[in-house]
Every structure is written in structure tokens, then in C-alpha cells.
PDB file of C-alpha atoms in Angstrom:
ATOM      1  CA  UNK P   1     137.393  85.451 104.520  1.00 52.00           C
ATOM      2  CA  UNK P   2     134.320  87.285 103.805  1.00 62.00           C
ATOM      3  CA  UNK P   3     133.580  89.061 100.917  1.00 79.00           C
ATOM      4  CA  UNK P   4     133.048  92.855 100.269  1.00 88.00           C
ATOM      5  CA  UNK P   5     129.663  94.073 100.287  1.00 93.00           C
ATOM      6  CA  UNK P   6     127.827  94.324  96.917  1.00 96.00           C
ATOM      7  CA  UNK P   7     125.744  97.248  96.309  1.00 98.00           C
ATOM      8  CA  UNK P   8     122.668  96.735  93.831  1.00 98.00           C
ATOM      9  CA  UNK P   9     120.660  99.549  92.415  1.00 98.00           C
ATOM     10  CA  UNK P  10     119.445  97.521  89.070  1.00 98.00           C
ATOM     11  CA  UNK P  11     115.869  96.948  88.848  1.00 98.00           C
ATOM     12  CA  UNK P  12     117.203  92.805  88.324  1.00 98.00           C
ATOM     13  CA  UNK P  13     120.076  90.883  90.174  1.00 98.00           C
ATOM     14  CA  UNK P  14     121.443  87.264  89.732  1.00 98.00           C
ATOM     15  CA  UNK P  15     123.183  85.850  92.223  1.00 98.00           C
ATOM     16  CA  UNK P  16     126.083  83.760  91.604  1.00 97.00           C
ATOM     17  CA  UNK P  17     128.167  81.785  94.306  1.00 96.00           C
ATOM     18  CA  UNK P  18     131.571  82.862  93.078  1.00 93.00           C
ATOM     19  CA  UNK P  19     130.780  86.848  93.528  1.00 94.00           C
ATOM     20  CA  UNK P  20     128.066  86.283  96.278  1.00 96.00           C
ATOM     21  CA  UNK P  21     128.521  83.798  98.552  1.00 96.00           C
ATOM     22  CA  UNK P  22     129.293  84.919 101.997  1.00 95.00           C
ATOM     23  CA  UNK P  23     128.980  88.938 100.517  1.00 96.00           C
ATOM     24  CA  UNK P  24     125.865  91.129 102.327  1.00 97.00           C
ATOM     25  CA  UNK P  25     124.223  92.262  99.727  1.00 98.00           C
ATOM     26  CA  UNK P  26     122.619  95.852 100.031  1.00 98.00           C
ATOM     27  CA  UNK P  27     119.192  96.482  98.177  1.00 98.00           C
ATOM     28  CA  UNK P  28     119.273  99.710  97.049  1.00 98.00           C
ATOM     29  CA  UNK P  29     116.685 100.558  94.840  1.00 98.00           C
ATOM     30  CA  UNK P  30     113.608 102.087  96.185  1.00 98.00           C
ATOM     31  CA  UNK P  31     110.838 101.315  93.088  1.00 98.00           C
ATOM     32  CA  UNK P  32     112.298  97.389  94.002  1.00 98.00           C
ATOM     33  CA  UNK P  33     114.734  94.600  92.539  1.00 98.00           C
ATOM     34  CA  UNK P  34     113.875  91.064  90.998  1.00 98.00           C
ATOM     35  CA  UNK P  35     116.761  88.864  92.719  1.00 98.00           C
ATOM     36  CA  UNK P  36     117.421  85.502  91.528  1.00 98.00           C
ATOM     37  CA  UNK P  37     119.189  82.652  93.420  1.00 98.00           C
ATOM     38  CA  UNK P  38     121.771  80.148  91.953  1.00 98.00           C
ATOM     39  CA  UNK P  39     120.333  76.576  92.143  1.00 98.00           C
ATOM     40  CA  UNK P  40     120.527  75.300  96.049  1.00 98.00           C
ATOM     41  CA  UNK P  41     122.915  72.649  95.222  1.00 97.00           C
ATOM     42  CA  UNK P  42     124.090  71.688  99.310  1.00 97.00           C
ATOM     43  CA  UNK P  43     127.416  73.527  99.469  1.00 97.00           C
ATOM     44  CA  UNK P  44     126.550  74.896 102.895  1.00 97.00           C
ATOM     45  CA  UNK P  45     126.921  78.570 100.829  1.00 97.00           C
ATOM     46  CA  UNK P  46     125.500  81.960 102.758  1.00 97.00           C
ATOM     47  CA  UNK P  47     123.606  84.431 101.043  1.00 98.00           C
ATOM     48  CA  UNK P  48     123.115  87.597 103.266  1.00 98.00           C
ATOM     49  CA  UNK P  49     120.185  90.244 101.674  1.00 98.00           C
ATOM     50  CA  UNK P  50     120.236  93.903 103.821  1.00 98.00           C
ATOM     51  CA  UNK P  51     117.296  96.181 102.719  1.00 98.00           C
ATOM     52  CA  UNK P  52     119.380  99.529 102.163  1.00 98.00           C
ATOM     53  CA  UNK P  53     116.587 101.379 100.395  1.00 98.00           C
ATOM     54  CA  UNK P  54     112.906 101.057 102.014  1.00 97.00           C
ATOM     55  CA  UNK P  55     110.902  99.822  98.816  1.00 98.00           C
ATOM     56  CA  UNK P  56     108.263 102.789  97.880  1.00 97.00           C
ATOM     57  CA  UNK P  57     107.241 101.530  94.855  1.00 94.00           C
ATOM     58  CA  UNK P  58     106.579  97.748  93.033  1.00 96.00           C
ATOM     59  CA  UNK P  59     108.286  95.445  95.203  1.00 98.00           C
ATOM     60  CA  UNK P  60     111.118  93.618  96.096  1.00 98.00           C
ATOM     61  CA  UNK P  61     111.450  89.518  95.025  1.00 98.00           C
ATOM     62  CA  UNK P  62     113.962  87.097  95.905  1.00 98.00           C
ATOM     63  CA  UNK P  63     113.176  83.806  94.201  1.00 98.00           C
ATOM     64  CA  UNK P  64     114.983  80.731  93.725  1.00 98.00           C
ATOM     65  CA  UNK P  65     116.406  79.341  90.484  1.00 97.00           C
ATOM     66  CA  UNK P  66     113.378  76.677  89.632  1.00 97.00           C
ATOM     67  CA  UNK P  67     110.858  74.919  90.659  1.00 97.00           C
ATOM     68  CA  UNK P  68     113.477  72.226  91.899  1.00 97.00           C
ATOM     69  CA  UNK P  69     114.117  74.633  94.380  1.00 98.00           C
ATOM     70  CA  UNK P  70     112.272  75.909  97.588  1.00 98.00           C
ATOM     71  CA  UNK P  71     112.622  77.481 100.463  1.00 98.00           C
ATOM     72  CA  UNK P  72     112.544  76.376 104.202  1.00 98.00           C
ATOM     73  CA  UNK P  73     112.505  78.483 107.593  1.00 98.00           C
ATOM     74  CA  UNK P  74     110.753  81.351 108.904  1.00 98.00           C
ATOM     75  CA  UNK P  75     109.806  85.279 108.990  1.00 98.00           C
ATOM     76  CA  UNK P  76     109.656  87.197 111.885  1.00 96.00           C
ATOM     77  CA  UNK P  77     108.795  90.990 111.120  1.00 95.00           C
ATOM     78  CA  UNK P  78     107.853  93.501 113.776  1.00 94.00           C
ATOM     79  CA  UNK P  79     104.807  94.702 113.477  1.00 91.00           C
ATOM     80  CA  UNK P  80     103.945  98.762 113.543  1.00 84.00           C
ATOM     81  CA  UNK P  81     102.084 100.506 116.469  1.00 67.00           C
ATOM     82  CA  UNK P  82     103.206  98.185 119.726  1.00 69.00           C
ATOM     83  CA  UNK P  83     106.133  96.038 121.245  1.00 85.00           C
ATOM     84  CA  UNK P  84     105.092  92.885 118.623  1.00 91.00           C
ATOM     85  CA  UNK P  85     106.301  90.259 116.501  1.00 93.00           C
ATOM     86  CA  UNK P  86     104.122  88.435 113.903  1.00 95.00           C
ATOM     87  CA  UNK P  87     105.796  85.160 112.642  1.00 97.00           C
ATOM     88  CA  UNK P  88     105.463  83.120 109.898  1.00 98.00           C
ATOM     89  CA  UNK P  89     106.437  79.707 108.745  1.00 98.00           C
ATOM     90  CA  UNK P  90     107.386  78.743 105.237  1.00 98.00           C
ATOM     91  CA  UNK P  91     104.877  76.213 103.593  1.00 98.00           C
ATOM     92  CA  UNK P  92     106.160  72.788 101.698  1.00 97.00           C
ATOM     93  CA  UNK P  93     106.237  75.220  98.791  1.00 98.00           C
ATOM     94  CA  UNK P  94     107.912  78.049  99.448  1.00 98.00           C
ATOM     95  CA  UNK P  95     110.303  79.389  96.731  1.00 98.00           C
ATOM     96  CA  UNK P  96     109.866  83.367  97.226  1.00 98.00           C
ATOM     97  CA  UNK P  97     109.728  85.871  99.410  1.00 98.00           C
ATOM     98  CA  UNK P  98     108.467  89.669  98.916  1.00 98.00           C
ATOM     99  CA  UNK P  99     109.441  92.531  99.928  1.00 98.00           C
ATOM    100  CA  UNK P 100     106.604  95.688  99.309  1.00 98.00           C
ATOM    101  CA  UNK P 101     107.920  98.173 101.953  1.00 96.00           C
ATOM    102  CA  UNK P 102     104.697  98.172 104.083  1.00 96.00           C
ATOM    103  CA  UNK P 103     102.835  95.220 105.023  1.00 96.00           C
ATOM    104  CA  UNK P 104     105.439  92.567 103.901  1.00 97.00           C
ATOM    105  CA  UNK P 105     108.398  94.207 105.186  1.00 96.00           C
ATOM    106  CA  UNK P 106     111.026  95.780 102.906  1.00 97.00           C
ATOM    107  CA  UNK P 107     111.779  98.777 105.407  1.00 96.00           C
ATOM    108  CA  UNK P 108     115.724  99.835 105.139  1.00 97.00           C
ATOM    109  CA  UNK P 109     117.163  97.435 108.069  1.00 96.00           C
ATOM    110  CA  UNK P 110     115.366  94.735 107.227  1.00 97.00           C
ATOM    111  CA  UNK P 111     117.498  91.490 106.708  1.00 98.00           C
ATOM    112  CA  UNK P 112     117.520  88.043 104.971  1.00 98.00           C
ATOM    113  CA  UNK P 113     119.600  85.176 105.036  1.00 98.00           C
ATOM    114  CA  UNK P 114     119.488  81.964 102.726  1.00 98.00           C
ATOM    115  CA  UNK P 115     121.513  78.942 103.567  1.00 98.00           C
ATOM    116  CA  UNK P 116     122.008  76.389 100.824  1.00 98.00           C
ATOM    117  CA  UNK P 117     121.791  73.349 103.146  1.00 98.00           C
ATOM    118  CA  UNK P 118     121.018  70.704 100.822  1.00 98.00           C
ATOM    119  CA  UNK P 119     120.445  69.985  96.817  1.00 98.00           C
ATOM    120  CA  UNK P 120     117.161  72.015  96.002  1.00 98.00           C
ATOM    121  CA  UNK P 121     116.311  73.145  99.473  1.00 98.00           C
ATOM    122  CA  UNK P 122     117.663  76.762 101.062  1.00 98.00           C
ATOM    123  CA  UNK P 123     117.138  77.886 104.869  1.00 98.00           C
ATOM    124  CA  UNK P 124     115.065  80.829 105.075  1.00 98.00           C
ATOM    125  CA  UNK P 125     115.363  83.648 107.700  1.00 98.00           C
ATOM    126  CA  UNK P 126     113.685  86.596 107.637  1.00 98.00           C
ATOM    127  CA  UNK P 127     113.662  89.035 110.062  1.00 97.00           C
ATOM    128  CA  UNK P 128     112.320  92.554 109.800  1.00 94.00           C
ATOM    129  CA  UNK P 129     109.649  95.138 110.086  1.00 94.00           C
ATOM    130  CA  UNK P 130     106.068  95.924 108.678  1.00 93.00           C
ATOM    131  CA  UNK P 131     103.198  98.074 108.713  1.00 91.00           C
ATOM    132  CA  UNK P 132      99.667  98.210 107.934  1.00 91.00           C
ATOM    133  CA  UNK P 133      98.031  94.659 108.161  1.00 93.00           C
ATOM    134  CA  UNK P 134     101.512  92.969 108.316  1.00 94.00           C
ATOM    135  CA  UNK P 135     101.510  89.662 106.088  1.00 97.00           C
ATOM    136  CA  UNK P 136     103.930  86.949 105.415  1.00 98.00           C
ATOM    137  CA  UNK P 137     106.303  87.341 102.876  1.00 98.00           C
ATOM    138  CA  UNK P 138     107.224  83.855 102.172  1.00 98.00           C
ATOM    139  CA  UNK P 139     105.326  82.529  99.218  1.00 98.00           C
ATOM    140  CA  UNK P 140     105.150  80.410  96.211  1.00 98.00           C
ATOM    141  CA  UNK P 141     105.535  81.996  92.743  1.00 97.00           C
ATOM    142  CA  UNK P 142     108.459  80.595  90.658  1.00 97.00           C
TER     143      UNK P 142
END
């Protein structure tokens, strides 16, 4: 069974499998939130991230636990102004992704989902929208 939704409106947020796993989260906080992943450890767990709250201000991060950890999959975010779709792929060391409400996404709809498919390795997707000179928001910063 799935869980209830958890709503977060902190400015920080650390997820833990027993209260989050298979929960949407809602991001709520419009000046951003510093999320923090348990360790990917291969127990198949889903992590679900909606963007309730378009970030005006700072940004939004969702980083893994360590540097064991990274991050493997895709973004797709819609870009502003037309009918298209920029994509972008993670890289070997992907471990965060960022949210800034314009160019990287973080709009209110936009969505992501982390898999924990194997010790130290999640399943990124990110799907969304973006404005300005739209940019990925996979990167690596932990």
C-alpha cells in the first residue's frame, strides 16, 4: 500500500525509507529545500518528488547521501516559448539535481522519481518544465 503524501515546507528535508518510501513528496517552499537521500542500498525503494511550490528564490537540491552514491537516468524538461523538449543525460557522476524555478526547472508540476536499483546507484527521472536558456539539472556536487 502506498503511503500518504508528505508535505515539506522546511528550508531542509531527510529522507528516510521507513516514512518515505513509496510517499509523493510535495515541495512546498518557494525560497527552496535542501533534500537529502538515504544511502541507495538496492532495495528496489521509490522515492516520488512533486514540485508544489514553483521555486522563486535560492533553489531547490536533491542530493544523495555520499559520494558512494550517484545518480543514473535522465531529464526531460519542456522548454518555454514552443512545442519542445530539451533532454539530458546523467554523467558517470551524477549525485544531484537542481531545481532554480527558471532555467533548471522547479516550476509547480514538475516531477522526480529516484529508484534505488542497486547498492550506491539510484535511477533518475526527471521530467518537467523550464524557461530562459533551459539547462540540465543533473549535476555533481556532493
Amino acid at each position: 500500500m502506498a503511503q500518504q503524501p508528505v508535505n515539506v515546507t522546511a528550508s531542509t528535508f531527510t529522507v528516510t525509507r521507513n516514512a518515505h518510501a513509496g510517499a509523493v513528496v510535495t515541495l512546498n517552499r518557494a525560497a527552496g529545500i535542501a533534500v537529502t537521500l538515504p544511502a541507495a542500498s538496492g532495495y528496489g525503494d521509490v522515492y516520488t518528488f512533486y514540485c508544489g511550490t514553483t521555486v522563486t528564490s535560492n533553489s531547490t537540491t536533491i542530493k544523495v547521501a555520499s559520494s558512494s552514491d550517484v545518480m543514473k537516468g535522465l531529464a526531460l524538461v519542456a522548454a518555454d516559448g514552443g512545442n519542445s523538449v530539451n533532454g539530458w543525460e546523467s554523467a558517470a557522476d551524477t549525485d544531484t539535481i537542481t531545481w532554480d524555478g527558471t532555467t533548471t526547472g522547479g516550476v509547480a508540476g514538475d516531477l522526480v522519481e529516484l529508484i534505488d536499483v542497486a547498492s550506491g546507484v539510484w535511477l533518475v527521472r526527471v521530467t518537467g518544465s523550464a524557461t530562459g536558456t533551459e539547462a540540465t539539472p543533473l549535476s555533481a556536487t556532493v
